[in-house]
Coordinates of C-alpha atoms and ligand atoms in Angstrom, one line a residue:
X1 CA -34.9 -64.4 -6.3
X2 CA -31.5 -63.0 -5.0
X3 CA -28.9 -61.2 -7.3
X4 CA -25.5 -62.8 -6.6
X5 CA -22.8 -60.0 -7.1
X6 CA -19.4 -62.1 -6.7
X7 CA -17.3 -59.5 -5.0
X8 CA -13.5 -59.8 -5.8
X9 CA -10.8 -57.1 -3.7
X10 CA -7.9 -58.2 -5.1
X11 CA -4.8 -56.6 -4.2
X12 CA -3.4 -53.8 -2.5
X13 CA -5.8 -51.4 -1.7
X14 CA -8.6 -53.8 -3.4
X15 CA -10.2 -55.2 0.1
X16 CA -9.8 -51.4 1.9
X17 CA -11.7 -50.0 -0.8
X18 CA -14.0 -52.5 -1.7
X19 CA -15.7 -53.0 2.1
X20 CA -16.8 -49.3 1.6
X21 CA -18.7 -50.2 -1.4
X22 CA -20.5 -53.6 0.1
X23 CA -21.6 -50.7 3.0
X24 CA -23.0 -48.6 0.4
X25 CA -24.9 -51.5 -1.7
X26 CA -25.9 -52.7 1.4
X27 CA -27.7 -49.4 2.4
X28 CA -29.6 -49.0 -0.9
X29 CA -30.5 -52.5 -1.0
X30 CA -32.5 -52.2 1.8
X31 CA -33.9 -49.0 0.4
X32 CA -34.6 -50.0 -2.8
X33 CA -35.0 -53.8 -1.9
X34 CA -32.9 -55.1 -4.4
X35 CA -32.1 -58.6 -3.1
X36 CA -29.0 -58.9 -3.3
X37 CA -26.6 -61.9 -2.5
X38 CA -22.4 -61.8 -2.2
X39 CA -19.7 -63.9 -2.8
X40 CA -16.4 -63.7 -2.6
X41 CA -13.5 -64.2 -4.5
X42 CA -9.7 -64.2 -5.0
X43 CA -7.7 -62.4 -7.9
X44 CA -4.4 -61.3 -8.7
X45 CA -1.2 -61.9 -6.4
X46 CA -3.8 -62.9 -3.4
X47 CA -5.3 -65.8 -6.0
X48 CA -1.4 -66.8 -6.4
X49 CA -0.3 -67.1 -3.3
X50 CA -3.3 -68.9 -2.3
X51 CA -3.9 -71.5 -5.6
X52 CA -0.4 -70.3 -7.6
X53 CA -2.8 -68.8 -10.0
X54 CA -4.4 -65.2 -10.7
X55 CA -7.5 -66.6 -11.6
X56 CA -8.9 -70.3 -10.6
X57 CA -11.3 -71.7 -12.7
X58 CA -13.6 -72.2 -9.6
X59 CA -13.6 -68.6 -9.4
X60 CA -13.8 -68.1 -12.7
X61 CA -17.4 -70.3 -13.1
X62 CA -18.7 -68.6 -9.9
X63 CA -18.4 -65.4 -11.9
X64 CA -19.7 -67.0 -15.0
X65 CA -23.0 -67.9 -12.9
X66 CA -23.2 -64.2 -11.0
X67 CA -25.4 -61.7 -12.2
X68 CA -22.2 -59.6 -11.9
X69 CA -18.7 -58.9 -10.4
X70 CA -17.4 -56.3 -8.4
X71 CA -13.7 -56.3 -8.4
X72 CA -11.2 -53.6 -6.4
X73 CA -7.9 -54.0 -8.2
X74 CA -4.5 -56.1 -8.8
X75 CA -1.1 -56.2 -8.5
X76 CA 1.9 -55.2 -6.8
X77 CA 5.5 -55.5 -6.2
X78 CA 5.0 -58.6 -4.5
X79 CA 4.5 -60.3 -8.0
X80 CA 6.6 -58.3 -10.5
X81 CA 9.1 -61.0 -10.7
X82 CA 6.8 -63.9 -11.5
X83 CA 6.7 -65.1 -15.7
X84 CA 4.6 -63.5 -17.4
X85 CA 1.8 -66.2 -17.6
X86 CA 1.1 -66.3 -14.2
X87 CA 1.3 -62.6 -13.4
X88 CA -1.4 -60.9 -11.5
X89 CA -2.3 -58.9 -14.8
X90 CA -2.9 -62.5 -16.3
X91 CA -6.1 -63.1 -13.7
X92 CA -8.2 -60.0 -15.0
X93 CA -7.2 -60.4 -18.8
X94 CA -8.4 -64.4 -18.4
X95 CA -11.7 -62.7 -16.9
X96 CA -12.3 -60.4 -19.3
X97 CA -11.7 -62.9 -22.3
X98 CA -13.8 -65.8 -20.6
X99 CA -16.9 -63.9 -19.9
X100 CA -16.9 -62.2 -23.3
X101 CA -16.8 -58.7 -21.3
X102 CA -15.7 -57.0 -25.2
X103 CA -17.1 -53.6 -23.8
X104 CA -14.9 -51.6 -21.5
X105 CA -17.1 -48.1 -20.7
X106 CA -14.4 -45.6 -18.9
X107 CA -16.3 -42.4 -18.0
X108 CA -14.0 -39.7 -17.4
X109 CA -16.2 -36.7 -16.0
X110 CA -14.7 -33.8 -14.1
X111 CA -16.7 -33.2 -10.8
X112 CA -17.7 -29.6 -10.5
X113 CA -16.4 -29.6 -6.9
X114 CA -12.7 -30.6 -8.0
X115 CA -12.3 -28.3 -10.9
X116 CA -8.4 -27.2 -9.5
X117 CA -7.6 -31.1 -9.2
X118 CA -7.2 -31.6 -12.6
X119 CA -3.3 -30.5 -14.3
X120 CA -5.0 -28.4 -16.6
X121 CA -6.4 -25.1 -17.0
X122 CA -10.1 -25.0 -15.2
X123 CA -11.5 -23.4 -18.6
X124 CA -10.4 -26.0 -20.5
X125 CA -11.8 -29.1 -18.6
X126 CA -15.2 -27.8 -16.5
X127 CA -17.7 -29.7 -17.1
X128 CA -16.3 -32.4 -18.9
X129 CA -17.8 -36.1 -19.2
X130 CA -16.4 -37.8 -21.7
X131 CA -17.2 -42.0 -22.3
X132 CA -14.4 -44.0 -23.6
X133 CA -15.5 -47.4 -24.9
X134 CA -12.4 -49.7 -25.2
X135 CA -12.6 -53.2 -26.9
X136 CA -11.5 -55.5 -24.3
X137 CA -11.1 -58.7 -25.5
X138 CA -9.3 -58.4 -29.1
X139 CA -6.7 -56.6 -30.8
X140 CA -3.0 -56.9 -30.1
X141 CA -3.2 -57.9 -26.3
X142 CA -5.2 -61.2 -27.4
X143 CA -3.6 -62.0 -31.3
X144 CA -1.5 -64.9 -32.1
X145 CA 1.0 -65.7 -32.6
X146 CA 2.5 -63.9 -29.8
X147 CA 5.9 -64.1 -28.0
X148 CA 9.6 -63.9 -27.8
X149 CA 11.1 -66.3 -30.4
X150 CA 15.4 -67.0 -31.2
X151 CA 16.2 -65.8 -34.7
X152 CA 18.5 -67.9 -37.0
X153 CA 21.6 -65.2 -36.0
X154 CA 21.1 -65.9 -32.3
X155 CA 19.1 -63.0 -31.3
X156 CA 15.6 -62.6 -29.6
X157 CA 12.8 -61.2 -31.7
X158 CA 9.6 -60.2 -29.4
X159 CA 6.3 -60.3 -31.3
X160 CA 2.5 -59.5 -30.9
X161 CA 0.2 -59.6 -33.7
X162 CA -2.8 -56.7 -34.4
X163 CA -5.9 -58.2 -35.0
X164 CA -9.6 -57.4 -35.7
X165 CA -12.5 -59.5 -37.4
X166 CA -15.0 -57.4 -38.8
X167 CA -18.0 -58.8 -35.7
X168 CA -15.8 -57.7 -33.0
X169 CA -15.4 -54.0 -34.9
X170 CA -19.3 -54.0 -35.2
X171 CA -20.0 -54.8 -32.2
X172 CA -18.3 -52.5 -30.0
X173 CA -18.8 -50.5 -32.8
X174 CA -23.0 -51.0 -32.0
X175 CA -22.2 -50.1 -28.5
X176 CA -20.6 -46.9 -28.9
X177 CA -23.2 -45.3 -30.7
X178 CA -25.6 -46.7 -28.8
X179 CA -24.1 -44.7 -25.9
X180 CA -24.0 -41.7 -28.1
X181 CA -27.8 -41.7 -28.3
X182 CA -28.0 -41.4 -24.9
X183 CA -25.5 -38.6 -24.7
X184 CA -24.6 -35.6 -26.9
X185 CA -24.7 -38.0 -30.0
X186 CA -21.5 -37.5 -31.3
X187 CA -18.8 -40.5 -31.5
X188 CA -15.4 -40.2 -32.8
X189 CA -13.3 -43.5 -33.6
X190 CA -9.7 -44.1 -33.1
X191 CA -7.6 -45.7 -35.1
X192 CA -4.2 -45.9 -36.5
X193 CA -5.7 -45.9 -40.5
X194 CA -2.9 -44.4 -41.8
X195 CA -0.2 -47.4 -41.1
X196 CA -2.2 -50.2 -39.7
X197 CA -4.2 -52.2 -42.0
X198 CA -6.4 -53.7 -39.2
X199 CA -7.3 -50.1 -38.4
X200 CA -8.0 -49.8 -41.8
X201 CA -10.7 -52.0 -41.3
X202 CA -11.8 -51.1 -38.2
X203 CA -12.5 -47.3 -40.2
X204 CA -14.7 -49.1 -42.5
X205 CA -16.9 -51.1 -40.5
X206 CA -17.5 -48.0 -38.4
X207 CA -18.2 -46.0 -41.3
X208 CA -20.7 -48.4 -42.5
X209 CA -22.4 -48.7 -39.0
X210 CA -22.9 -45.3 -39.2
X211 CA -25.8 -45.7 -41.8
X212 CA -27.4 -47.2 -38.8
X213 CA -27.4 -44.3 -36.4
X214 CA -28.2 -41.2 -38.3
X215 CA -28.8 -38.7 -35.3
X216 CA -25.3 -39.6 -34.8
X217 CA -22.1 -38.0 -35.8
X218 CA -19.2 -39.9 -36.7
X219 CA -15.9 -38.4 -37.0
X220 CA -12.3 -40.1 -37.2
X221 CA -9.0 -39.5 -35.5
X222 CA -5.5 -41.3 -35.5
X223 CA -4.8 -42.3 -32.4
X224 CA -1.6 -39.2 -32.0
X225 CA -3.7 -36.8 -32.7
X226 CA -6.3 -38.1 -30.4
X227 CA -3.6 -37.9 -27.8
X228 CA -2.8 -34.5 -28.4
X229 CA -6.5 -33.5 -28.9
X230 CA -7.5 -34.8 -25.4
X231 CA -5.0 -32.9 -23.7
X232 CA -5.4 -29.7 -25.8
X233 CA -9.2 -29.7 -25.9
X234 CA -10.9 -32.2 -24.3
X235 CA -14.4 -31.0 -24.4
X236 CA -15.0 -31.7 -28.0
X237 CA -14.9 -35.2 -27.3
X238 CA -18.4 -37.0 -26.4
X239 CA -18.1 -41.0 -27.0
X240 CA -14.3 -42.0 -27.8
X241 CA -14.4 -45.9 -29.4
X242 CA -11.0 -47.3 -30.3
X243 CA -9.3 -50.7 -29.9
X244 CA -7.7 -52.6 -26.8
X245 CA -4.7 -50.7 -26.6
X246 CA -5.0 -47.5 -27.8
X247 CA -8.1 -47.6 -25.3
X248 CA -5.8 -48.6 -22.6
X249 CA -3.6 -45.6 -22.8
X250 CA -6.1 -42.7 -24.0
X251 CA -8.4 -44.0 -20.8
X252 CA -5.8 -43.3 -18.6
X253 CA -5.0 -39.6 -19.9
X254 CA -8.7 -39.3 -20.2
X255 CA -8.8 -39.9 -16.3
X256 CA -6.0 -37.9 -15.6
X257 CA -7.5 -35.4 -16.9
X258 CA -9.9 -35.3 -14.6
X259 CA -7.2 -34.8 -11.8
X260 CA -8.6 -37.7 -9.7
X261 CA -8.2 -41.2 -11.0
X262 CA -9.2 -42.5 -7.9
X263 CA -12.8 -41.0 -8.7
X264 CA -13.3 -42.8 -12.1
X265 CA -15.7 -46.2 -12.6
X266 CA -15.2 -48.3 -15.2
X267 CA -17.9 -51.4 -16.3
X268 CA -16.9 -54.4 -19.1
X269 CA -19.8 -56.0 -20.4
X270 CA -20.4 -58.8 -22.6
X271 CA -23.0 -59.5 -25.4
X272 CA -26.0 -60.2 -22.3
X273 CA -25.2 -56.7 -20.5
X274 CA -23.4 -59.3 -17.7
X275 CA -20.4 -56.9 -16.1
X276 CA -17.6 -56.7 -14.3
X277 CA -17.1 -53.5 -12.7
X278 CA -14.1 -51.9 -11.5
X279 CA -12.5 -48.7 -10.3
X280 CA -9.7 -47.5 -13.1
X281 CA -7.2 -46.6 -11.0
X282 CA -5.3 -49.6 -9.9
X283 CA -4.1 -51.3 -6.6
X284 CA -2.0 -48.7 -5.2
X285 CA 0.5 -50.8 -2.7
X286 CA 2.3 -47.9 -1.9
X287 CA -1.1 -46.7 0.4
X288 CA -2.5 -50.0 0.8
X289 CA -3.1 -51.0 4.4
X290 CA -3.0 -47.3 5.6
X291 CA -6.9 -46.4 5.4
X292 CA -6.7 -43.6 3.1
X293 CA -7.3 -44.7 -0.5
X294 CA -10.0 -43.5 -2.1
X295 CA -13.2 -45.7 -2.1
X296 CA -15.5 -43.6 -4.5
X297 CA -14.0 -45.0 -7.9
X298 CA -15.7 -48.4 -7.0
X299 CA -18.6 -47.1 -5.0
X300 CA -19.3 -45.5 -8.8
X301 CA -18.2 -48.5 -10.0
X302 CA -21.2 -50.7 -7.9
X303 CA -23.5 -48.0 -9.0
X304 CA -22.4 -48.5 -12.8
X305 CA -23.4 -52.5 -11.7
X306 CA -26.8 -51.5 -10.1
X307 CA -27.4 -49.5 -13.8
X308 CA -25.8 -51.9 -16.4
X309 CA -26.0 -55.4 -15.1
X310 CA -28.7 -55.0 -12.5
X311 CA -31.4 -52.8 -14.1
X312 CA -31.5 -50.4 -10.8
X313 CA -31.4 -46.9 -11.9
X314 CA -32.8 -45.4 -9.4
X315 CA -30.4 -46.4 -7.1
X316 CA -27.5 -46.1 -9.0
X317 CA -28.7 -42.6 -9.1
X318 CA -28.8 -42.4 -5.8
X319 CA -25.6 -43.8 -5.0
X320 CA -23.9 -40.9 -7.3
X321 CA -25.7 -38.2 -5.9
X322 CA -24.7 -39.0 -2.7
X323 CA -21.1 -39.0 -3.6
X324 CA -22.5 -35.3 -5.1
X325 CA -23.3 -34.8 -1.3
X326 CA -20.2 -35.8 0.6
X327 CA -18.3 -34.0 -2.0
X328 CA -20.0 -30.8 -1.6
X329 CA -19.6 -30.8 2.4
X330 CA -16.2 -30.9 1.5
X331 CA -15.2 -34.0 2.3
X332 CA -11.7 -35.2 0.8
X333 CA -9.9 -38.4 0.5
X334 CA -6.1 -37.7 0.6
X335 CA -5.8 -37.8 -3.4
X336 CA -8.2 -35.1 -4.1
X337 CA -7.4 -32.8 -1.0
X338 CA -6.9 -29.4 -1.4
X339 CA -7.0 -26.5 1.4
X340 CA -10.0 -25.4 3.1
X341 CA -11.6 -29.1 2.5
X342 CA -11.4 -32.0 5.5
X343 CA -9.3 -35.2 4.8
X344 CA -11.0 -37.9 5.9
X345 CA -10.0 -41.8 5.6
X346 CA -11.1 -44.2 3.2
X347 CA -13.6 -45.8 5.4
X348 CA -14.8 -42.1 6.9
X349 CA -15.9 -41.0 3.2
X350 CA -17.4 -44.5 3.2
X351 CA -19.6 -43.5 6.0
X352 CA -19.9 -40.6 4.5
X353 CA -21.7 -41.7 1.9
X354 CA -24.1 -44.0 3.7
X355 CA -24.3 -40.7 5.9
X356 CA -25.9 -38.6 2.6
X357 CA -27.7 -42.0 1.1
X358 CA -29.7 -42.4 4.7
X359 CA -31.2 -38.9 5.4
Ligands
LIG401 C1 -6.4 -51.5 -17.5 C2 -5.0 -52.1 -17.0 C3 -4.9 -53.5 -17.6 C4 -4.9 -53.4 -19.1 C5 -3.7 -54.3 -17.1 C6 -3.6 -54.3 -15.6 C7 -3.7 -55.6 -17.7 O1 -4.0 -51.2 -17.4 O2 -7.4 -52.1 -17.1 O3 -6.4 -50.5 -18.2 O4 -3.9 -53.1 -19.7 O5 -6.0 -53.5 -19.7
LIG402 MG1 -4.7 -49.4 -18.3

């Protein structure tokens, strides 16, 4: 039987970047005979201008029913001025929350080959590969009540609300170590314990999952310091697990980190190991169209799918050694370019990597 991936571009530079990671799959599919089926899919401002939503429900069961989903990204100008509700945004929060996809794994790993991208001293970030695991479908971007209410003296009064049950804790909680034991076994927790009572709790379910996993070391950071910590010394960090919105940010100094974003995978998986996969950088409308956006990020991201969702190691391996390759003959999407190395377009390094997954 088939695998049906249900591909969704998106926006921007979503489609551009996502027809070099169908070539890819394609290529090791036939190696490795995987089977595999496509759909695809609208989300974000494309889903809007086509159904006035970011995410129809007809897309949303197709999903549902998929072994996984490959998305590129969402967004841009085009619908910054829309209400909130129906925002781009809205269409890959309403995914995430549907299909349960409570585990948001961001690697950020620092490719030998583009040790000078990254804004920080060399020393300080070779070889690093660091796993944030973000809760995706709790916290303050899902609690209630939420909003902008009037106050008795006339004025507005925005409000979100912080919130964590104790199963959502533990089970992102389960994941995180879990990870750890495949890694340097070492997992520290963010939280804001000092002022939030949520995180409070949050502290104490980890602490108690910890009994669980005794090759692995638990350790506790608020959420500043963490802040500070991974742009002082990132290497001391192995397996990062913290809440939806403390995830959100330190993710994206995590990747930066790394000097290329437009490298970094991401998967979000729910209770079954079903996934969505996704690069982390976003759509990009300010390159989109122009053939030079960098399609790694989600041709990691469809080998994160062929490992997680799909069971396919070995080509998932493959697929990331052979961005090893194209990376070590130098070849550069405009984003990670530096002298001496040759630019090439999005769909070159595409070929590129078919190129090194083929010989
Ligand atoms: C991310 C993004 C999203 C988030 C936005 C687009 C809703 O920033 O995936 O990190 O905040 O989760
Ligand atoms: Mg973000």
């Amino acid at each position: 039987m088939s695998k049906k991936i249900v591909l969704l571009p998106g926006d921007g530079i979503g489609p551009e970047i996502m027809a070099e990671a169908v070539k890819v799959l394609q290529v090791v599919d036939k190696r490795f005979k995987l089977n595999l089926s496509y759909e695809t899919g609208l989300i974000g401002g494309c889903a809007i201008d086509e159904h006035g939503v970011p995410l129809a429900s007809s897309t949303l069961a197709r999903c549902q029913q998929a072994d996984a989903v490959l998305m590129g990204s969402v967004g841009g100008p085009k619908w910054d001025a829309l209400d909130s509700s129906i925002r781009p945004e809205k269409g890959l929060l309403k995914i995430r929350y549907e299909m349960g996809l409570f585990a948001n794994l961001r690697p950020a790993i620092l490719y030998p080959q583009l040790a000078d991208a990254s804004s920080l001293k060399p020393e300080l970030v070779a070889g690093l590969d660091i796993l944030i695991v973000r809760e995706l479908t709790g916290g303050i971007y899902f609690g209630e009540p939420r909003g902008i209410r009037l106050l008795e003296n006339g004025e507005r009064q925005g409000y979100n609300t912080y919130v964590y049950a104790e199963h959502e804790i533990e089970r992102i909680g389960r994941t995180a170590f879990e990870m750890a034991m495949k890694r340097d076994k070492r997992v520290c927790s963010v939280d804001k314990a000092n002022v939030l009572e949520a995180t409070v709790l949050w502290r104490e379910v980890m602490q108690s999952l910890a009994s669980e996993y005794p090759e692995v070391t638990l350790s506790h950071m608020y959420v500043d310091n963490a802040a500070m910590q991974l742009v002082r010394a990132p290497k001391q960090f192995d397996v990062i697990v913290t809440g939806n919105m403390f995830g959100d940010i330190l993710s994206d100094t995590a990747a930066m980190l790394t000097g290329s974003i437009g490298m970094l995978p991401s998967a979000s998986l729910n209770k079954d190991g079903k996934g969505l996969y996704e690069p982390v950088h976003g759509s990009a409308p300010d390159i989109a169209g122009q053939g030079i956006a960098n399609p790694l990020a989600t041709i990691l991201s469809a080998a994160m799918m062929l490992r997680y969702s799909l069971n396919e190691a070995a080509a998932a391996q493959a697929i990331e050694d052979a961005v090893g390759k194209v990376l070590d003959q130098g070849l550069r999407s405009a984003d990670i370019y530096s002298e001496g190395m040759t630019k090439v377009s999005t769909q070159e390094m595409g070929d590129a990597v078919v190129a090194a997954l083929t010989v």
